[in-house]
CSV table of N, CA and C in Angstrom, one decimal:
chain,number,residue,atom,x,y,z
A,42,MET,N,1.2,9.1,3.2
A,42,MET,CA,0.4,8.3,2.4
A,42,MET,C,0.9,6.8,2.4
A,43,GLN,N,0.0,5.9,2.1
A,43,GLN,CA,0.4,4.5,2.1
A,43,GLN,C,1.5,4.3,1.0
A,44,GLU,N,2.5,3.5,1.4
A,44,GLU,CA,3.6,3.2,0.5
A,44,GLU,C,3.1,2.4,-0.7
A,45,GLY,N,3.5,2.7,-1.9
A,45,GLY,CA,3.0,1.9,-3.0
A,45,GLY,C,1.8,2.5,-3.7
A,46,TRP,N,1.0,3.2,-2.9
A,46,TRP,CA,-0.2,3.8,-3.4
A,46,TRP,C,0.0,5.0,-4.3
A,47,GLU,N,1.2,5.6,-4.1
A,47,GLU,CA,1.4,6.8,-4.9
A,47,GLU,C,1.5,6.5,-6.4
A,48,SER,N,1.6,5.3,-6.8
A,48,SER,CA,1.7,4.9,-8.2
A,48,SER,C,0.3,5.0,-8.9
A,49,SER,N,-0.7,5.2,-8.1
A,49,SER,CA,-2.1,5.3,-8.6
A,49,SER,C,-2.7,6.7,-8.3
A,50,PRO,N,-2.7,7.5,-9.4
A,50,PRO,CA,-3.3,8.9,-9.2
A,50,PRO,C,-4.7,8.8,-8.6
A,51,PHE,N,-5.5,7.8,-9.0
A,51,PHE,CA,-6.9,7.7,-8.5
A,51,PHE,C,-6.9,7.5,-7.0
A,52,LEU,N,-6.1,6.6,-6.5
A,52,LEU,CA,-6.1,6.3,-5.1
A,52,LEU,C,-5.4,7.5,-4.3
A,53,GLU,N,-4.4,8.0,-4.9
A,53,GLU,CA,-3.7,9.2,-4.3
A,53,GLU,C,-4.7,10.3,-4.1
A,54,ASP,N,-5.5,10.6,-5.1
A,54,ASP,CA,-6.5,11.7,-5.0
A,54,ASP,C,-7.6,11.3,-4.0
A,55,THR,N,-8.0,10.1,-3.9
A,55,THR,CA,-9.0,9.6,-2.9
A,55,THR,C,-8.5,9.8,-1.5
A,56,LEU,N,-7.2,9.4,-1.3
A,56,LEU,CA,-6.7,9.5,0.1
A,56,LEU,C,-6.5,11.0,0.5
A,57,LYS,N,-6.2,11.8,-0.5
A,57,LYS,CA,-6.1,13.3,-0.2
A,57,LYS,C,-7.5,13.8,0.2
A,58,ALA,N,-8.5,13.4,-0.6
A,58,ALA,CA,-9.8,13.9,-0.3
A,58,ALA,C,-10.3,13.5,1.1
A,59,TRP,N,-9.9,12.3,1.5
A,59,TRP,CA,-10.2,11.8,2.8
A,59,TRP,C,-9.4,12.4,3.9
A,60,ASN,N,-8.4,13.2,3.5
A,60,ASN,CA,-7.5,13.9,4.5
A,60,ASN,C,-6.8,12.9,5.3
A,61,TRP,N,-6.3,11.8,4.7
A,61,TRP,CA,-5.6,10.6,5.3
A,61,TRP,C,-4.5,11.0,6.3
A,62,ASP,N,-3.6,11.8,5.8
A,62,ASP,CA,-2.4,12.2,6.6
A,62,ASP,C,-2.8,12.9,7.9
A,63,GLN,N,-3.8,13.8,7.9
A,63,GLN,CA,-4.2,14.5,9.1
A,63,GLN,C,-4.9,13.6,10.0
A,64,ILE,N,-5.8,12.7,9.5
A,64,ILE,CA,-6.5,11.8,10.3
A,64,ILE,C,-5.5,10.8,11.0
A,65,VAL,N,-4.5,10.3,10.3
A,65,VAL,CA,-3.6,9.5,11.0
A,65,VAL,C,-2.8,10.2,12.1
A,66,GLU,N,-2.5,11.5,11.8
A,66,GLU,CA,-1.8,12.3,12.9
A,66,GLU,C,-2.7,12.4,14.1
A,67,ASN,N,-4.0,12.7,13.8
A,67,ASN,CA,-5.0,12.8,14.9
A,67,ASN,C,-5.1,11.5,15.7
A,68,GLN,N,-5.1,10.3,15.0
A,68,GLN,CA,-5.1,9.0,15.7
A,68,GLN,C,-3.9,8.8,16.5
A,69,LYS,N,-2.7,9.3,16.0
A,69,LYS,CA,-1.5,9.2,16.8
A,69,LYS,C,-1.6,10.0,18.1
A,70,ARG,N,-2.2,11.2,18.0
A,70,ARG,CA,-2.4,12.0,19.2
A,70,ARG,C,-3.2,11.3,20.2
A,71,VAL,N,-4.3,10.6,19.8
A,71,VAL,CA,-5.2,9.9,20.8
A,71,VAL,C,-4.4,8.8,21.4
A,72,LEU,N,-3.6,8.0,20.6
A,72,LEU,CA,-2.8,6.9,21.1
A,72,LEU,C,-1.7,7.4,22.1
A,73,GLY,N,-1.1,8.6,21.7
A,73,GLY,CA,-0.1,9.2,22.7
A,73,GLY,C,-0.8,9.5,24.0
A,74,PHE,N,-2.0,10.1,23.9
A,74,PHE,CA,-2.7,10.4,25.1
A,74,PHE,C,-3.0,9.2,25.9
A,75,ALA,N,-3.5,8.1,25.2
A,75,ALA,CA,-3.7,6.9,25.9
A,75,ALA,C,-2.5,6.3,26.6
A,76,LYS,N,-1.4,6.3,25.9
A,76,LYS,CA,-0.1,5.9,26.5
A,76,LYS,C,0.3,6.7,27.7
A,77,ASP,N,0.2,8.0,27.6
A,77,ASP,CA,0.6,8.9,28.7
A,77,ASP,C,-0.3,8.8,29.9
A,78,ASN,N,-1.6,8.3,29.7
A,78,ASN,CA,-2.6,8.3,30.8
A,78,ASN,C,-3.0,6.8,31.2
A,79,GLY,N,-2.2,5.8,30.7
A,79,GLY,CA,-2.5,4.5,31.1
A,79,GLY,C,-3.8,3.9,30.6
A,80,ILE,N,-4.3,4.4,29.5
A,80,ILE,CA,-5.5,3.9,28.9
A,80,ILE,C,-5.1,2.8,28.0
A,81,PRO,N,-5.7,1.6,28.2
A,81,PRO,CA,-5.4,0.4,27.3
A,81,PRO,C,-5.8,0.7,25.9
A,82,VAL,N,-5.1,0.1,24.9
A,82,VAL,CA,-5.3,0.2,23.5
A,82,VAL,C,-5.4,-1.2,22.9
A,83,VAL,N,-6.4,-1.4,22.0
A,83,VAL,CA,-6.5,-2.6,21.3
A,83,VAL,C,-6.5,-2.2,19.8
A,84,PHE,N,-5.7,-2.9,19.0
A,84,PHE,CA,-5.7,-2.7,17.6
A,84,PHE,C,-6.4,-3.9,17.0
A,85,LEU,N,-7.4,-3.6,16.2
A,85,LEU,CA,-8.1,-4.7,15.5
A,85,LEU,C,-7.6,-4.7,14.0
A,86,GLU,N,-7.2,-5.9,13.6
A,86,GLU,CA,-6.6,-6.0,12.3
A,86,GLU,C,-7.4,-7.1,11.6
A,87,LEU,N,-7.7,-6.9,10.3
A,87,LEU,CA,-8.4,-7.9,9.5
A,87,LEU,C,-7.4,-9.1,9.3
A,88,PHE,N,-7.8,-10.3,9.6
A,88,PHE,CA,-7.0,-11.5,9.5
A,88,PHE,C,-6.4,-11.6,8.1
A,89,GLY,N,-5.1,-11.7,8.0
A,89,GLY,CA,-4.4,-11.9,6.7
A,89,GLY,C,-4.0,-10.6,6.0
A,90,SER,N,-4.4,-9.5,6.6
A,90,SER,CA,-4.1,-8.2,5.9
A,90,SER,C,-2.7,-7.7,6.2
A,91,GLY,N,-2.1,-8.2,7.3
A,91,GLY,CA,-0.7,-7.7,7.7
A,91,GLY,C,-0.7,-6.4,8.3
A,92,GLY,N,-1.8,-5.7,8.4
A,92,GLY,CA,-1.9,-4.4,9.1
A,92,GLY,C,-1.5,-3.2,8.3
A,93,GLY,N,-0.5,-3.4,7.4
A,93,GLY,CA,-0.1,-2.3,6.5
A,93,GLY,C,0.8,-1.3,7.3
A,94,GLU,N,1.3,-0.3,6.5
A,94,GLU,CA,2.2,0.7,6.9
A,94,GLU,C,1.6,1.6,8.0
A,95,THR,N,0.3,1.9,7.8
A,95,THR,CA,-0.4,2.9,8.7
A,95,THR,C,-0.5,2.2,10.1
A,96,LEU,N,-0.8,1.0,10.2
A,96,LEU,CA,-0.9,0.3,11.5
A,96,LEU,C,0.4,0.3,12.1
A,97,ALA,N,1.5,0.0,11.4
A,97,ALA,CA,2.8,0.0,12.0
A,97,ALA,C,3.2,1.4,12.5
A,98,GLU,N,2.8,2.4,11.8
A,98,GLU,CA,3.1,3.8,12.2
A,98,GLU,C,2.3,4.1,13.5
A,99,LEU,N,1.1,3.7,13.6
A,99,LEU,CA,0.3,3.9,14.8
A,99,LEU,C,0.9,3.1,16.0
A,100,GLU,N,1.3,1.9,15.7
A,100,GLU,CA,1.8,1.0,16.8
A,100,GLU,C,3.1,1.6,17.4
A,101,GLU,N,3.9,2.3,16.6
A,101,GLU,CA,5.1,2.9,17.0
A,101,GLU,C,4.9,3.9,18.1
A,102,THR,N,3.7,4.6,18.0
A,102,THR,CA,3.3,5.6,19.0
A,102,THR,C,3.3,5.0,20.4
A,103,LEU,N,3.0,3.7,20.5
A,103,LEU,CA,2.7,3.0,21.8
A,103,LEU,C,3.9,2.2,22.3
A,104,ASP,N,4.9,2.1,21.6
A,104,ASP,CA,6.1,1.3,22.0
A,104,ASP,C,5.7,-0.1,22.5
A,105,GLY,N,4.8,-0.8,21.8
A,105,GLY,CA,4.5,-2.1,22.1
A,105,GLY,C,3.5,-2.3,23.3
A,106,ASP,N,3.0,-1.2,23.8
A,106,ASP,CA,2.0,-1.3,24.9
A,106,ASP,C,0.6,-1.3,24.4
A,107,TYR,N,0.2,-2.4,23.8
A,107,TYR,CA,-1.2,-2.5,23.3
A,107,TYR,C,-1.4,-4.0,23.0
A,108,LYS,N,-2.7,-4.3,22.7
A,108,LYS,CA,-3.1,-5.7,22.4
A,108,LYS,C,-3.5,-5.7,20.9
A,109,ARG,N,-3.1,-6.6,20.1
A,109,ARG,CA,-3.6,-6.8,18.8
A,109,ARG,C,-4.5,-8.0,18.7
A,110,ILE,N,-5.6,-7.8,18.1
A,110,ILE,CA,-6.6,-8.9,17.9
A,110,ILE,C,-6.9,-8.9,16.4
A,111,GLU,N,-6.8,-10.1,15.8
A,111,GLU,CA,-7.1,-10.3,14.4
A,111,GLU,C,-8.6,-10.7,14.3
A,112,LYS,N,-9.3,-9.9,13.5
A,112,LYS,CA,-10.7,-10.2,13.3
A,112,LYS,C,-10.9,-10.9,12.0
A,113,ILE,N,-12.0,-11.6,11.8
A,113,ILE,CA,-12.3,-12.3,10.6
A,113,ILE,C,-13.1,-11.5,9.7
A,114,GLY,N,-14.0,-10.7,10.2
A,114,GLY,CA,-14.9,-9.9,9.3
A,114,GLY,C,-14.7,-8.4,9.7
A,115,GLN,N,-15.8,-7.7,9.6
A,115,GLN,CA,-15.8,-6.3,9.9
A,115,GLN,C,-15.6,-6.0,11.4
A,116,SER,N,-16.2,-6.8,12.2
A,116,SER,CA,-16.2,-6.5,13.7
A,116,SER,C,-15.3,-7.5,14.5
A,117,GLY,N,-14.5,-6.9,15.3
A,117,GLY,CA,-13.7,-7.7,16.3
A,117,GLY,C,-14.6,-8.3,17.4
A,118,PHE,N,-15.8,-7.9,17.5
A,118,PHE,CA,-16.7,-8.5,18.5
A,118,PHE,C,-17.3,-9.8,18.1
A,119,VAL,N,-17.2,-10.1,16.8
A,119,VAL,CA,-17.9,-11.3,16.3
A,119,VAL,C,-17.0,-12.5,16.3
A,120,GLN,N,-15.9,-12.5,15.5
A,120,GLN,CA,-15.1,-13.7,15.5
A,120,GLN,C,-13.6,-13.3,15.2
A,121,THR,N,-12.7,-13.9,16.0
A,121,THR,CA,-11.3,-13.5,15.9
A,121,THR,C,-10.5,-14.8,15.7
A,122,VAL,N,-9.2,-14.6,15.4
A,122,VAL,CA,-8.3,-15.7,15.1
A,122,VAL,C,-7.3,-15.9,16.2
A,123,ASN,N,-7.1,-17.1,16.6
A,123,ASN,CA,-6.0,-17.5,17.5
A,123,ASN,C,-5.0,-18.2,16.7
A,124,ARG,N,-3.9,-17.5,16.3
A,124,ARG,CA,-2.9,-18.1,15.4
A,124,ARG,C,-2.2,-19.2,16.1
A,125,ALA,N,-1.9,-19.1,17.3
A,125,ALA,CA,-1.1,-20.1,18.1
A,125,ALA,C,-1.8,-21.4,18.0
A,126,GLU,N,-3.1,-21.4,18.2
A,126,GLU,CA,-3.9,-22.6,18.3
A,126,GLU,C,-4.5,-22.9,16.9
A,127,ARG,N,-4.3,-22.1,15.9
A,127,ARG,CA,-4.9,-22.3,14.6
A,127,ARG,C,-6.4,-22.5,14.6
A,128,LYS,N,-7.1,-21.6,15.3
A,128,LYS,CA,-8.5,-21.7,15.3
A,128,LYS,C,-9.2,-20.4,15.5
A,129,THR,N,-10.5,-20.3,15.2
A,129,THR,CA,-11.2,-19.1,15.4
A,129,THR,C,-11.8,-19.1,16.8
A,130,GLU,N,-12.0,-17.9,17.3
A,130,GLU,CA,-12.6,-17.8,18.7
A,130,GLU,C,-13.6,-16.7,18.7
A,131,GLU,N,-14.6,-16.8,19.6
A,131,GLU,CA,-15.6,-15.7,19.7
A,131,GLU,C,-15.4,-15.0,21.1
A,132,ARG,N,-15.8,-13.8,21.1
A,132,ARG,CA,-15.9,-13.0,22.4
A,132,ARG,C,-14.5,-12.6,22.9
A,133,VAL,N,-13.4,-12.8,22.2
A,133,VAL,CA,-12.1,-12.5,22.7
A,133,VAL,C,-12.0,-11.0,23.0
A,134,LEU,N,-12.4,-10.1,22.1
A,134,LEU,CA,-12.4,-8.7,22.3
A,134,LEU,C,-13.2,-8.3,23.5
A,135,GLU,N,-14.4,-8.7,23.5
A,135,GLU,CA,-15.3,-8.4,24.6
A,135,GLU,C,-14.8,-8.9,26.0
A,136,THR,N,-14.3,-10.1,26.0
A,136,THR,CA,-13.7,-10.7,27.2
A,136,THR,C,-12.5,-9.8,27.7
A,137,HIS,N,-11.6,-9.5,26.7
A,137,HIS,CA,-10.5,-8.7,27.1
A,137,HIS,C,-10.9,-7.3,27.6
A,138,LEU,N,-11.8,-6.7,27.0
A,138,LEU,CA,-12.2,-5.3,27.5
A,138,LEU,C,-12.9,-5.4,28.8
A,139,HIS,N,-13.7,-6.4,29.1
A,139,HIS,CA,-14.3,-6.6,30.4
A,139,HIS,C,-13.2,-6.9,31.5
A,140,SER,N,-12.2,-7.6,31.1
A,140,SER,CA,-11.1,-8.0,32.1
A,140,SER,C,-10.4,-6.7,32.5
A,141,LEU,N,-10.4,-5.7,31.7
A,141,LEU,CA,-9.7,-4.4,32.0
A,141,LEU,C,-10.6,-3.4,32.7
A,142,GLY,N,-11.9,-3.8,32.8
A,142,GLY,CA,-12.9,-2.9,33.5
A,142,GLY,C,-13.3,-1.8,32.5
A,143,THR,N,-13.1,-2.0,31.2
A,143,THR,CA,-13.4,-1.0,30.2
A,143,THR,C,-14.9,-0.7,30.1
A,144,ARG,N,-15.3,0.5,30.1
A,144,ARG,CA,-16.7,0.9,29.9
A,144,ARG,C,-16.9,1.8,28.7
A,145,LYS,N,-15.8,2.5,28.3
A,145,LYS,CA,-15.9,3.4,27.1
A,145,LYS,C,-14.9,2.9,26.1
A,146,LEU,N,-15.3,3.1,24.8
A,146,LEU,CA,-14.4,2.7,23.7
A,146,LEU,C,-14.3,4.0,22.8
A,147,ILE,N,-13.1,4.3,22.5
A,147,ILE,CA,-12.9,5.4,21.5
A,147,ILE,C,-12.6,4.6,20.2
A,148,VAL,N,-13.5,4.8,19.2
A,148,VAL,CA,-13.3,4.2,17.9
A,148,VAL,C,-12.7,5.1,16.9
A,149,MET,N,-11.8,4.6,16.1
A,149,MET,CA,-11.1,5.4,15.1
A,149,MET,C,-10.6,4.4,14.0
A,150,GLY,N,-10.6,4.8,12.8
A,150,GLY,CA,-10.1,3.8,11.8
A,150,GLY,C,-10.3,4.3,10.4
A,151,HIS,N,-10.3,3.3,9.5
A,151,HIS,CA,-10.2,3.6,8.1
A,151,HIS,C,-11.5,3.8,7.3
A,152,HIS,N,-12.6,3.4,7.8
A,152,HIS,CA,-13.8,3.7,7.1
A,152,HIS,C,-15.0,3.7,8.1
A,153,LYS,N,-15.5,4.9,8.2
A,153,LYS,CA,-16.6,5.2,9.1
A,153,LYS,C,-17.8,4.3,8.8
A,154,TYR,N,-18.0,4.0,7.5
A,154,TYR,CA,-19.2,3.3,7.1
A,154,TYR,C,-19.1,1.7,7.1
A,155,GLU,N,-17.9,1.2,7.4
A,155,GLU,CA,-17.7,-0.2,7.3
A,155,GLU,C,-17.2,-0.8,8.7
A,156,CYS,N,-15.9,-1.0,8.8
A,156,CYS,CA,-15.4,-1.7,10.0
A,156,CYS,C,-15.6,-0.9,11.2
A,157,VAL,N,-15.3,0.4,11.1
A,157,VAL,CA,-15.5,1.3,12.3
A,157,VAL,C,-16.9,1.2,12.8
A,158,TYR,N,-17.8,1.3,11.9
A,158,TYR,CA,-19.3,1.2,12.2
A,158,TYR,C,-19.6,-0.1,12.8
A,159,ALA,N,-19.1,-1.2,12.2
A,159,ALA,CA,-19.4,-2.6,12.8
A,159,ALA,C,-18.9,-2.7,14.2
A,160,ASN,N,-17.7,-2.2,14.5
A,160,ASN,CA,-17.2,-2.3,15.9
A,160,ASN,C,-17.9,-1.4,16.8
A,161,ALA,N,-18.3,-0.2,16.4
A,161,ALA,CA,-19.0,0.7,17.2
A,161,ALA,C,-20.4,0.1,17.5
A,162,PHE,N,-21.1,-0.4,16.5
A,162,PHE,CA,-22.4,-1.0,16.6
A,162,PHE,C,-22.4,-2.2,17.6
A,163,HIS,N,-21.5,-3.1,17.4
A,163,HIS,CA,-21.4,-4.2,18.3
A,163,HIS,C,-20.9,-3.8,19.7
A,164,GLY,N,-20.1,-2.9,19.8
A,164,GLY,CA,-19.6,-2.4,21.1
A,164,GLY,C,-20.8,-1.8,21.9
A,165,ALA,N,-21.6,-1.0,21.2
A,165,ALA,CA,-22.8,-0.3,21.8
A,165,ALA,C,-23.8,-1.4,22.2
A,166,GLU,N,-23.9,-2.4,21.3
A,166,GLU,CA,-24.8,-3.5,21.6
A,166,GLU,C,-24.4,-4.3,22.8
A,167,LYS,N,-23.1,-4.3,23.1
A,167,LYS,CA,-22.6,-5.1,24.3
A,167,LYS,C,-22.6,-4.2,25.5
A,168,GLY,N,-23.0,-2.9,25.4
A,168,GLY,CA,-23.1,-2.1,26.6
A,168,GLY,C,-22.0,-1.1,26.8
A,169,PHE,N,-21.1,-1.0,25.8
A,169,PHE,CA,-20.0,0.0,25.9
A,169,PHE,C,-20.4,1.4,25.5
A,170,GLN,N,-19.9,2.4,26.1
A,170,GLN,CA,-20.2,3.8,25.6
A,170,GLN,C,-19.2,4.0,24.5
A,171,ILE,N,-19.6,4.5,23.4
A,171,ILE,CA,-18.8,4.7,22.2
A,171,ILE,C,-18.5,6.1,22.0
A,172,LEU,N,-17.2,6.5,21.8
A,172,LEU,CA,-16.8,7.9,21.6
A,172,LEU,C,-15.9,8.0,20.4
A,173,THR,N,-16.0,9.1,19.7
A,173,THR,CA,-15.2,9.3,18.5
A,173,THR,C,-15.3,10.8,18.1
A,174,SER,N,-14.6,11.2,17.1
A,174,SER,CA,-14.8,12.4,16.4
A,174,SER,C,-14.5,12.2,14.9
A,175,ASN,N,-15.2,13.0,14.1
A,175,ASN,CA,-15.0,12.7,12.6
A,175,ASN,C,-13.6,12.9,12.1
A,176,ASP,N,-12.8,13.6,12.8
A,176,ASP,CA,-11.4,13.8,12.4
A,176,ASP,C,-10.5,12.6,12.9
A,177,LEU,N,-11.1,11.5,13.3
A,177,LEU,CA,-10.4,10.3,13.6
A,177,LEU,C,-10.9,9.2,12.7
A,178,LEU,N,-11.8,9.5,11.8
A,178,LEU,CA,-12.4,8.4,11.0
A,178,LEU,C,-12.2,8.7,9.5
A,179,ILE,N,-11.4,7.9,8.9
A,179,ILE,CA,-11.2,8.1,7.4
A,179,ILE,C,-12.4,7.6,6.7
A,180,GLY,N,-12.9,8.5,5.8
A,180,GLY,CA,-14.1,8.2,5.1
A,180,GLY,C,-15.3,9.0,5.7
A,181,SER,N,-15.1,9.9,6.7
A,181,SER,CA,-16.2,10.6,7.3
A,181,SER,C,-16.8,11.6,6.3
A,182,THR,N,-16.0,12.0,5.4
A,182,THR,CA,-16.6,12.9,4.3
A,182,THR,C,-16.4,12.2,3.0
A,183,GLU,N,-17.4,12.4,2.1
A,183,GLU,CA,-17.3,11.8,0.8
A,183,GLU,C,-17.1,12.9,-0.3
A,184,GLU,N,-16.8,14.1,0.2
A,184,GLU,CA,-16.5,15.1,-0.8
A,184,GLU,C,-15.3,14.8,-1.6
A,185,GLY,N,-15.3,14.8,-2.9
A,185,GLY,CA,-14.2,14.5,-3.7
A,185,GLY,C,-13.9,13.1,-3.9
A,186,ILE,N,-14.8,12.2,-3.4
A,186,ILE,CA,-14.6,10.8,-3.5
A,186,ILE,C,-15.4,10.2,-4.7
A,187,PRO,N,-14.7,9.4,-5.5
A,187,PRO,CA,-15.4,8.9,-6.7
A,187,PRO,C,-16.6,8.0,-6.3
A,188,ASP,N,-17.7,8.0,-7.1
A,188,ASP,CA,-18.9,7.3,-6.8
A,188,ASP,C,-18.7,5.9,-6.4
A,189,GLU,N,-17.8,5.2,-7.1
A,189,GLU,CA,-17.6,3.8,-6.8
A,189,GLU,C,-17.0,3.5,-5.4
A,190,LEU,N,-16.5,4.5,-4.7
A,190,LEU,CA,-15.9,4.3,-3.4
A,190,LEU,C,-16.9,4.9,-2.3
A,191,ARG,N,-18.0,5.4,-2.7
A,191,ARG,CA,-18.9,6.0,-1.7
A,191,ARG,C,-19.8,4.9,-1.1
A,192,ALA,N,-20.1,5.1,0.1
A,192,ALA,CA,-21.1,4.2,0.7
A,192,ALA,C,-22.4,4.4,0.1
A,193,HIS,N,-23.2,3.4,-0.1
A,193,HIS,CA,-24.6,3.5,-0.6
A,193,HIS,C,-25.4,4.5,0.2
A,194,PRO,N,-26.2,5.3,-0.5
A,194,PRO,CA,-27.0,6.3,0.3
A,194,PRO,C,-27.8,5.8,1.5
A,195,ILE,N,-28.4,4.6,1.3
A,195,ILE,CA,-29.2,4.0,2.4
A,195,ILE,C,-28.2,3.6,3.5
A,196,THR,N,-27.1,3.0,3.2
A,196,THR,CA,-26.1,2.7,4.2
A,196,THR,C,-25.7,3.9,4.9
A,197,ARG,N,-25.3,4.9,4.2
A,197,ARG,CA,-24.9,6.2,4.8
A,197,ARG,C,-25.9,6.7,5.8
A,198,ALA,N,-27.2,6.7,5.4
A,198,ALA,CA,-28.3,7.3,6.2
A,198,ALA,C,-28.4,6.4,7.5
A,199,ARG,N,-28.4,5.1,7.3
A,199,ARG,CA,-28.6,4.2,8.5
A,199,ARG,C,-27.4,4.4,9.5
A,200,VAL,N,-26.2,4.4,8.9
A,200,VAL,CA,-25.0,4.5,9.8
A,200,VAL,C,-24.9,5.9,10.4
A,201,ASP,N,-25.2,6.9,9.7
A,201,ASP,CA,-25.2,8.3,10.2
A,201,ASP,C,-26.2,8.4,11.4
A,202,GLN,N,-27.4,7.8,11.2
A,202,GLN,CA,-28.4,7.8,12.3
A,202,GLN,C,-27.9,7.0,13.5
A,203,PHE,N,-27.2,5.9,13.3
A,203,PHE,CA,-26.6,5.2,14.4
A,203,PHE,C,-25.6,6.1,15.2
A,204,TYR,N,-24.7,6.7,14.4
A,204,TYR,CA,-23.7,7.6,15.1
A,204,TYR,C,-24.4,8.7,15.9
A,205,GLN,N,-25.5,9.3,15.3
A,205,GLN,CA,-26.2,10.3,16.0
A,205,GLN,C,-26.9,9.8,17.2
A,206,ASP,N,-27.5,8.6,17.2
A,206,ASP,CA,-28.3,8.1,18.3
A,206,ASP,C,-27.4,7.4,19.4
A,207,LYS,N,-26.4,6.7,19.0
A,207,LYS,CA,-25.7,5.8,19.9
A,207,LYS,C,-24.2,6.1,20.2
A,208,VAL,N,-23.6,7.1,19.6
A,208,VAL,CA,-22.2,7.4,19.7
A,208,VAL,C,-22.0,8.9,20.2
A,209,GLN,N,-21.2,9.1,21.1
A,209,GLN,CA,-20.8,10.5,21.5
A,209,GLN,C,-19.8,10.9,20.5
A,210,VAL,N,-20.2,11.7,19.5
A,210,VAL,CA,-19.3,12.2,18.4
A,210,VAL,C,-18.9,13.6,18.8
A,211,TYR,N,-17.6,13.8,19.1
A,211,TYR,CA,-17.1,15.1,19.5
A,211,TYR,C,-16.8,15.9,18.2
A,212,GLY,N,-16.8,17.2,18.3
A,212,GLY,CA,-16.5,18.1,17.2
A,212,GLY,C,-15.1,18.0,16.6
A,213,SER,N,-14.2,17.6,17.5
A,213,SER,CA,-12.8,17.5,17.0
A,213,SER,C,-12.1,16.5,18.0
A,214,VAL,N,-10.9,16.1,17.5
A,214,VAL,CA,-10.1,15.3,18.4
A,214,VAL,C,-9.7,16.1,19.7
A,215,ASP,N,-9.5,17.4,19.6
A,215,ASP,CA,-9.1,18.2,20.7
A,215,ASP,C,-10.3,18.2,21.7
A,216,ASP,N,-11.5,18.3,21.2
A,216,ASP,CA,-12.7,18.3,22.1
A,216,ASP,C,-12.8,16.9,22.8
A,217,LEU,N,-12.6,15.9,22.1
A,217,LEU,CA,-12.7,14.5,22.6
A,217,LEU,C,-11.6,14.4,23.7
A,218,LEU,N,-10.4,14.7,23.4
A,218,LEU,CA,-9.3,14.6,24.5
A,218,LEU,C,-9.6,15.4,25.7
A,219,SER,N,-10.2,16.6,25.5
A,219,SER,CA,-10.5,17.4,26.7
A,219,SER,C,-11.5,16.9,27.6
A,220,HIS,N,-12.3,15.9,27.1
A,220,HIS,CA,-13.4,15.3,27.9
A,220,HIS,C,-13.0,13.9,28.5
A,221,LEU,N,-11.7,13.5,28.3
A,221,LEU,CA,-11.3,12.2,28.8
A,221,LEU,C,-10.7,12.4,30.2
């Protein structure tokens, strides 16, 4: 669990309902697979968030062999930050992925209906094949989640339709890894 969050029973219960610990372990398995097979990894981090304990835990799996891009909004395909030059930039993620010859993206993250969706949507729009499994996405289930943290029903329906139409969603992380 996220350090410091244990002081809030509400958040602790929410993270348990989302099966946080298991999903992070699944994400680490995918990253380990990527490392072992020379598959490039990009971490997208919301500008100014510091990435948090979970991102640090995931980064450890790769021993520094990844690229980190700071995004300004939900999607890393829209606008990113160049801290060294103190300016915003566009197309950094897309340019980086094309320079690697990338055609497929495995998306995983902290909320299926927000930033993960935004990146999957923009990635598909840019012509990348998008892959995932629900056990890599925190927030895939809303069972046990308080109403105030649930995605709006219209948003859920639209996003679920996108995943059904445009994303190769595998039944499990094991199934996804067996197809790579």
